[in-house]
Short mmCIF file of C-alpha atoms in Angstrom, two decimals:
data_model
loop_
_atom_site.label_atom_id
_atom_site.label_comp_id
_atom_site.label_asym_id
_atom_site.label_seq_id
_atom_site.Cartn_x
_atom_site.Cartn_y
_atom_site.Cartn_z
CA MET A 1 101.30 38.00 38.36
CA LEU A 2 99.11 36.46 41.08
CA SER A 3 99.43 32.79 41.67
CA LYS A 4 96.52 30.73 40.59
CA ASN A 5 97.65 27.70 42.55
CA PRO A 6 94.48 26.13 44.07
CA LYS A 7 96.59 24.66 46.87
CA SER A 8 97.34 28.14 48.18
CA LYS A 9 93.64 28.93 48.36
CA ASP A 10 92.96 25.71 50.28
CA PHE A 11 95.75 26.53 52.71
CA LEU A 12 94.39 30.01 53.35
CA PHE A 13 90.86 28.64 53.84
CA GLN A 14 91.97 25.95 56.27
CA ASN A 15 94.11 28.45 58.18
CA SER A 16 91.15 30.86 58.52
CA LYS A 17 88.89 27.97 59.61
CA GLN A 18 91.32 26.91 62.33
CA LYS A 19 91.57 30.49 63.62
CA GLY A 20 87.77 30.72 63.72
CA GLN A 21 87.52 27.45 65.68
CA THR A 22 90.19 28.64 68.09
CA LEU A 23 88.31 31.89 68.65
CA VAL A 24 85.07 29.97 69.35
CA ILE A 25 86.88 27.70 71.85
CA VAL A 26 88.46 30.70 73.58
CA LEU A 27 85.10 32.45 73.82
CA PHE A 28 83.49 29.27 75.18
CA ILE A 29 86.22 28.87 77.82
CA MET A 30 85.82 32.55 78.79
CA VAL A 31 82.04 32.14 79.18
CA VAL A 32 82.49 28.99 81.30
CA ALA A 33 85.14 30.67 83.45
CA LEU A 34 82.96 33.75 83.88
CA THR A 35 79.96 31.59 84.84
CA ILE A 36 82.00 29.64 87.39
CA GLY A 37 83.40 32.87 88.75
CA VAL A 38 79.93 34.39 89.14
CA ILE A 39 78.64 31.23 90.89
CA ILE A 40 81.58 31.14 93.30
CA SER A 41 81.27 34.86 93.92
CA ASN A 42 77.54 34.57 94.64
CA ARG A 43 78.09 31.69 97.03
CA PHE A 44 80.86 33.59 98.78
CA ILE A 45 78.67 36.68 99.12
CA LYS A 46 75.77 34.54 100.38
CA THR A 47 78.05 32.91 102.95
CA LEU A 48 79.22 36.31 104.16
CA ARG A 49 75.61 37.52 104.33
CA ASP A 50 74.55 34.41 106.30
CA ILE A 51 77.44 34.90 108.72
CA SER A 52 76.53 38.55 109.14
CA GLN A 53 72.83 37.73 109.68
CA SER A 54 73.70 34.99 112.18
CA ASP A 55 75.95 37.39 114.05
CA SER A 56 73.25 40.07 114.09
CA SER A 57 70.68 37.53 115.25
CA SER A 58 72.91 36.42 118.13
CA ARG A 59 73.49 40.03 119.14
CA ALA A 60 69.78 40.84 119.02
CA LEU A 61 68.94 37.84 121.22
CA ALA A 62 71.77 38.62 123.64
CA VAL A 63 70.74 42.25 124.14
CA ALA A 64 67.06 41.25 124.55
CA GLU A 65 67.98 38.74 127.27
CA ALA A 66 70.31 41.23 128.95
CA ALA A 67 67.50 43.80 129.12
CA ILE A 68 65.25 41.18 130.75
CA GLU A 69 67.91 40.43 133.34
CA ASN A 70 68.24 44.15 134.15
CA ILE A 71 64.48 44.50 134.65
CA LEU A 72 64.32 41.44 136.91
CA LEU A 73 66.64 43.25 139.33
CA VAL A 74 64.14 46.09 139.75
CA PRO A 75 61.90 45.73 142.87
CA GLN A 76 58.37 44.43 142.27
CA GLU A 77 56.76 47.61 143.65
CA THR A 78 58.75 49.75 141.24
CA LEU A 79 57.74 47.58 138.30
CA GLU A 80 54.09 47.86 139.31
CA ASP A 81 54.43 51.65 139.38
CA TYR A 82 55.98 51.55 135.91
CA VAL A 83 52.97 49.59 134.60
CA ASN A 84 50.45 51.85 136.33
CA TYR A 85 52.10 55.02 135.01
CA GLY A 86 52.79 53.54 131.57
CA SER A 87 56.48 54.44 131.54
CA CYS A 88 59.72 53.01 132.86
CA GLY A 89 62.20 55.40 131.25
CA GLU A 90 65.83 54.38 131.01
CA ASP A 91 65.20 51.12 132.88
CA CYS A 92 63.35 49.84 129.81
CA VAL A 93 66.09 50.61 127.28
CA LEU A 94 69.43 48.87 126.87
CA GLU A 95 71.84 49.92 124.13
CA ILE A 96 75.27 48.47 123.41
CA SER A 97 77.68 50.22 121.03
CA LYS A 98 81.31 49.21 120.59
CA GLU A 99 83.43 49.30 117.48
CA PRO A 100 82.02 50.98 114.35
CA GLY A 101 79.16 48.95 112.94
CA TYR A 102 78.41 47.18 116.23
CA ARG A 103 75.18 48.43 117.71
CA ALA A 104 72.46 46.51 119.51
CA ARG A 105 69.42 47.83 121.33
CA ALA A 106 66.59 46.35 123.37
CA ASP A 107 63.31 48.03 124.29
CA VAL A 108 61.25 46.59 127.14
CA ALA A 109 57.47 46.79 127.58
CA LEU A 110 55.76 45.96 130.88
CA SER A 111 52.18 44.88 131.49
CA PHE A 112 50.14 43.03 134.08
CA ALA A 113 49.36 39.40 133.30
CA GLY A 114 45.69 38.96 134.07
CA ALA A 115 44.12 41.90 135.95
CA SER A 116 41.24 41.73 133.48
CA ASN A 117 37.77 40.30 133.00
CA ASP A 118 39.05 38.62 129.83
CA PRO A 119 39.95 34.91 129.88
CA TYR A 120 43.48 34.24 131.08
CA SER A 121 45.29 31.41 129.26
CA ILE A 122 48.45 29.50 130.09
CA LYS A 123 50.09 26.41 128.60
CA ILE A 124 50.61 23.69 131.21
CA GLU A 125 53.02 20.89 130.38
CA GLU A 126 51.99 17.33 131.12
CA GLY A 127 52.67 16.51 134.77
CA SER A 128 53.34 20.16 135.65
CA THR A 129 51.29 22.36 137.97
CA TYR A 130 50.34 25.98 137.39
CA GLN A 131 49.27 28.18 140.29
CA LEU A 132 46.68 30.88 139.62
CA PHE A 133 46.53 33.62 142.26
CA LEU A 134 42.99 34.51 143.35
CA ASP A 135 43.56 37.23 145.94
CA GLY A 136 40.76 39.76 145.44
CA TYR A 137 38.52 37.45 143.42
CA GLY A 138 34.90 37.49 144.57
CA SER A 139 33.68 34.97 147.12
CA GLY A 140 30.51 33.01 146.36
CA SER A 141 31.18 33.09 142.63
CA VAL A 142 32.80 30.69 140.15
CA VAL A 143 35.93 30.36 137.99
CA ASN A 144 35.56 28.45 134.73
CA ILE A 145 38.44 26.20 133.69
CA CYS A 146 38.43 25.21 130.01
CA TRP A 147 40.71 23.40 127.56
CA ASP A 148 40.38 21.88 124.08
CA ASN A 149 42.41 18.69 123.85
CA ASN A 150 42.45 15.21 125.42
CA SER A 151 44.27 16.18 128.58
CA SER A 152 42.75 15.37 131.97
CA ILE A 153 42.83 18.14 134.57
CA TYR A 154 43.40 18.06 138.33
CA SER A 155 42.61 21.27 140.21
CA SER A 156 43.03 22.21 143.85
CA TYR A 157 41.08 25.26 145.01
CA ILE A 158 42.65 26.76 148.15
CA TYR A 159 40.68 29.21 150.24
CA GLU A 160 40.37 30.71 153.71
CA ASN A 161 37.35 29.91 155.83
CA ALA A 162 36.88 31.13 159.41
CA GLY A 163 40.61 31.74 159.73
CA LEU A 164 41.53 28.27 158.43
CA ILE A 165 43.19 27.48 155.10
CA SER A 166 41.27 24.74 153.31
CA SER A 167 41.24 23.13 149.88
CA LYS A 168 38.73 21.52 147.55
CA ILE A 169 39.71 19.14 144.76
CA TYR A 170 38.25 19.08 141.24
CA VAL A 171 39.25 16.33 138.77
CA PHE A 172 37.89 16.09 135.22
CA ASN A 173 38.49 14.09 132.07
CA PRO A 174 37.84 15.60 128.62
CA VAL A 175 34.50 15.05 126.89
CA GLY A 176 34.42 11.56 125.37
CA TYR A 177 37.41 10.35 127.38
CA SER A 178 38.39 6.79 126.39
CA GLY A 179 41.55 6.23 128.42
CA GLU A 180 42.11 4.13 131.49
CA GLU A 181 39.62 4.42 134.34
CA ASN A 182 40.80 7.09 136.80
CA GLY A 183 37.71 8.09 138.74
CA PHE A 184 37.64 11.59 137.26
CA LEU A 185 34.37 13.26 136.26
CA GLU A 186 33.61 14.23 132.66
CA ALA A 187 33.92 17.87 131.60
CA THR A 188 31.25 19.84 129.72
CA SER A 189 31.52 21.93 126.56
CA LEU A 190 31.07 25.63 127.39
CA TYR A 191 32.08 29.09 126.11
CA GLY A 192 33.14 27.68 122.75
CA HIS A 193 35.64 25.28 124.36
CA THR A 194 35.53 21.50 124.14
CA ASN A 195 36.03 20.89 127.86
CA CYS A 196 35.07 23.03 130.87
CA PHE A 197 34.20 22.73 134.54
CA LEU A 198 33.31 25.23 137.26
CA VAL A 199 35.17 25.92 140.49
CA ASP A 200 32.99 27.38 143.25
CA THR A 201 34.83 30.18 145.04
CA VAL A 202 33.65 29.40 148.56
CA GLY A 203 35.26 31.25 151.45
CA ILE A 204 37.98 33.76 150.66
CA PRO A 205 39.72 32.69 147.41
CA LYS A 206 43.50 32.30 147.63
CA LEU A 207 44.88 29.97 144.96
CA LEU A 208 43.83 27.67 142.17
CA ARG A 209 46.40 25.01 141.33
CA VAL A 210 45.94 23.14 138.05
CA LYS A 211 47.80 20.09 136.80
CA ALA A 212 47.59 18.51 133.32
CA TYR A 213 47.64 14.76 132.71
CA ASN A 214 48.13 12.66 129.53
CA GLU A 215 49.40 15.59 127.44
CA ASP A 216 50.17 19.31 127.50
CA ALA A 217 47.12 21.55 127.80
CA LEU A 218 46.39 25.16 126.94
CA VAL A 219 44.13 26.05 129.87
CA TYR A 220 41.74 29.03 129.90
CA PHE A 221 40.64 30.58 133.19
CA ILE A 222 37.36 32.38 132.47
CA PRO A 223 36.04 34.69 135.20
CA ALA A 224 32.36 34.88 136.07
CA GLU A 225 30.37 37.89 134.94
CA GLY A 226 31.34 40.90 137.01
CA GLN A 227 34.60 39.30 138.15
CA SER A 228 38.20 39.74 136.96
CA ILE A 229 41.16 37.40 137.03
CA PRO A 230 43.59 39.04 139.50
CA SER A 231 47.05 40.06 138.38
CA GLN A 232 49.31 37.04 137.97
CA GLY A 233 52.48 39.08 137.90
CA ILE A 234 54.24 41.35 135.44
CA LEU A 235 54.80 40.32 131.85
CA ILE A 236 58.17 41.57 130.62
CA LYS A 237 58.55 41.75 126.84
CA SER A 238 61.97 42.63 125.45
CA VAL A 239 62.52 43.34 121.74
CA GLY A 240 66.19 43.17 120.74
CA ARG A 241 67.49 44.62 117.47
CA SER A 242 70.86 44.44 115.75
CA GLY A 243 71.18 45.24 112.08
CA ASP A 244 68.15 43.72 110.36
CA ALA A 245 67.71 41.06 113.05
CA VAL A 246 64.88 41.28 115.59
CA LYS A 247 64.47 38.92 118.57
CA VAL A 248 61.66 38.92 121.16
CA VAL A 249 61.98 37.48 124.67
CA GLU A 250 59.07 37.31 127.14
CA VAL A 251 59.27 36.53 130.86
CA LEU A 252 56.51 36.47 133.48
CA LYS A 253 57.66 37.70 136.89
CA THR A 254 55.36 36.37 139.60
CA ALA A 255 55.25 35.94 143.32
CA GLY A 256 56.53 32.67 144.73
CA ALA A 257 54.47 29.53 144.06
CA ALA A 258 54.25 26.32 146.05
CA PRO A 259 56.21 23.40 144.52
CA GLU A 260 54.46 20.61 142.61
CA TYR A 261 54.62 18.16 145.53
CA PHE A 262 52.55 20.59 147.64
CA ASP A 263 49.31 18.86 146.61
CA TYR A 264 50.64 15.45 147.62
CA VAL A 265 51.93 16.21 151.13
CA LEU A 266 49.04 18.31 152.47
CA TYR A 267 45.66 16.83 153.24
CA GLN A 268 42.18 18.20 153.83
CA LYS A 269 40.64 15.91 156.44
CA SER A 270 37.26 17.65 156.53
CA GLU A 271 35.63 20.90 155.50
CA ASP A 272 36.09 22.32 159.00
CA SER A 273 39.71 21.14 159.48
CA PRO A 274 42.81 23.03 158.35
CA LEU A 275 45.24 21.63 155.82
CA SER A 276 47.69 19.20 157.40
CA ASN A 277 50.68 17.07 156.42
CA ARG A 278 49.15 14.17 158.39
CA ASN A 279 46.63 11.97 156.64
CA ASN A 280 45.05 10.67 159.87
#
């Protein structure tokens, strides 16, 4: 006969309850362990991905810079021919392949900087001088110099007149200038820019040297109607690729420019005297 002892039933119930609680605890621990494992795994995978992306980025930048260095070794005349003919062949491609999975490539594009009737812009750091080449620009015309911030601009126009090299100085503060008195003139708003002034291209234009004061300035050189800003050199643009990483490096190759102290050691005594390093 079956036992009808109520204590046996209580024992079986408590035993089943304990097993159920143990199973719940085990399942909870498994879920927590799985969650922690997934989090650690995701972080590990992300770290590997970041390392891989950083490595690819470094390779892309390195191959882009290497391609620039290769192009800089090519003679200026050859580069000009490449731009004129619209092709530079193998000189404009650099590919590096080593062990499996390592592949980096750079493609170079060449173009003239300037050589257009469009405005030519350049960022000039405070206290630095930029030299714009004017060979071939029309005599008896003007060049407009414009900028849009609170920088003051010093400009030295250098030209040839009757076989002599001469210069003419232009100095302008921005519109509404409120800084210390410096004797500069005030610019005028033109061509949609806050500040502009005109440089008269008397004689045979050679150079236009521009220096920014007070702060950096993005300067626009705007040619007169019917005129074009001469070529300022060759713009070399290199696009490096490695994996999913893409890096772009740009370099402007120009002819030699006079150093910044040039404007402080040469003097123009009169309009019919050549430049001199003597101020008397």
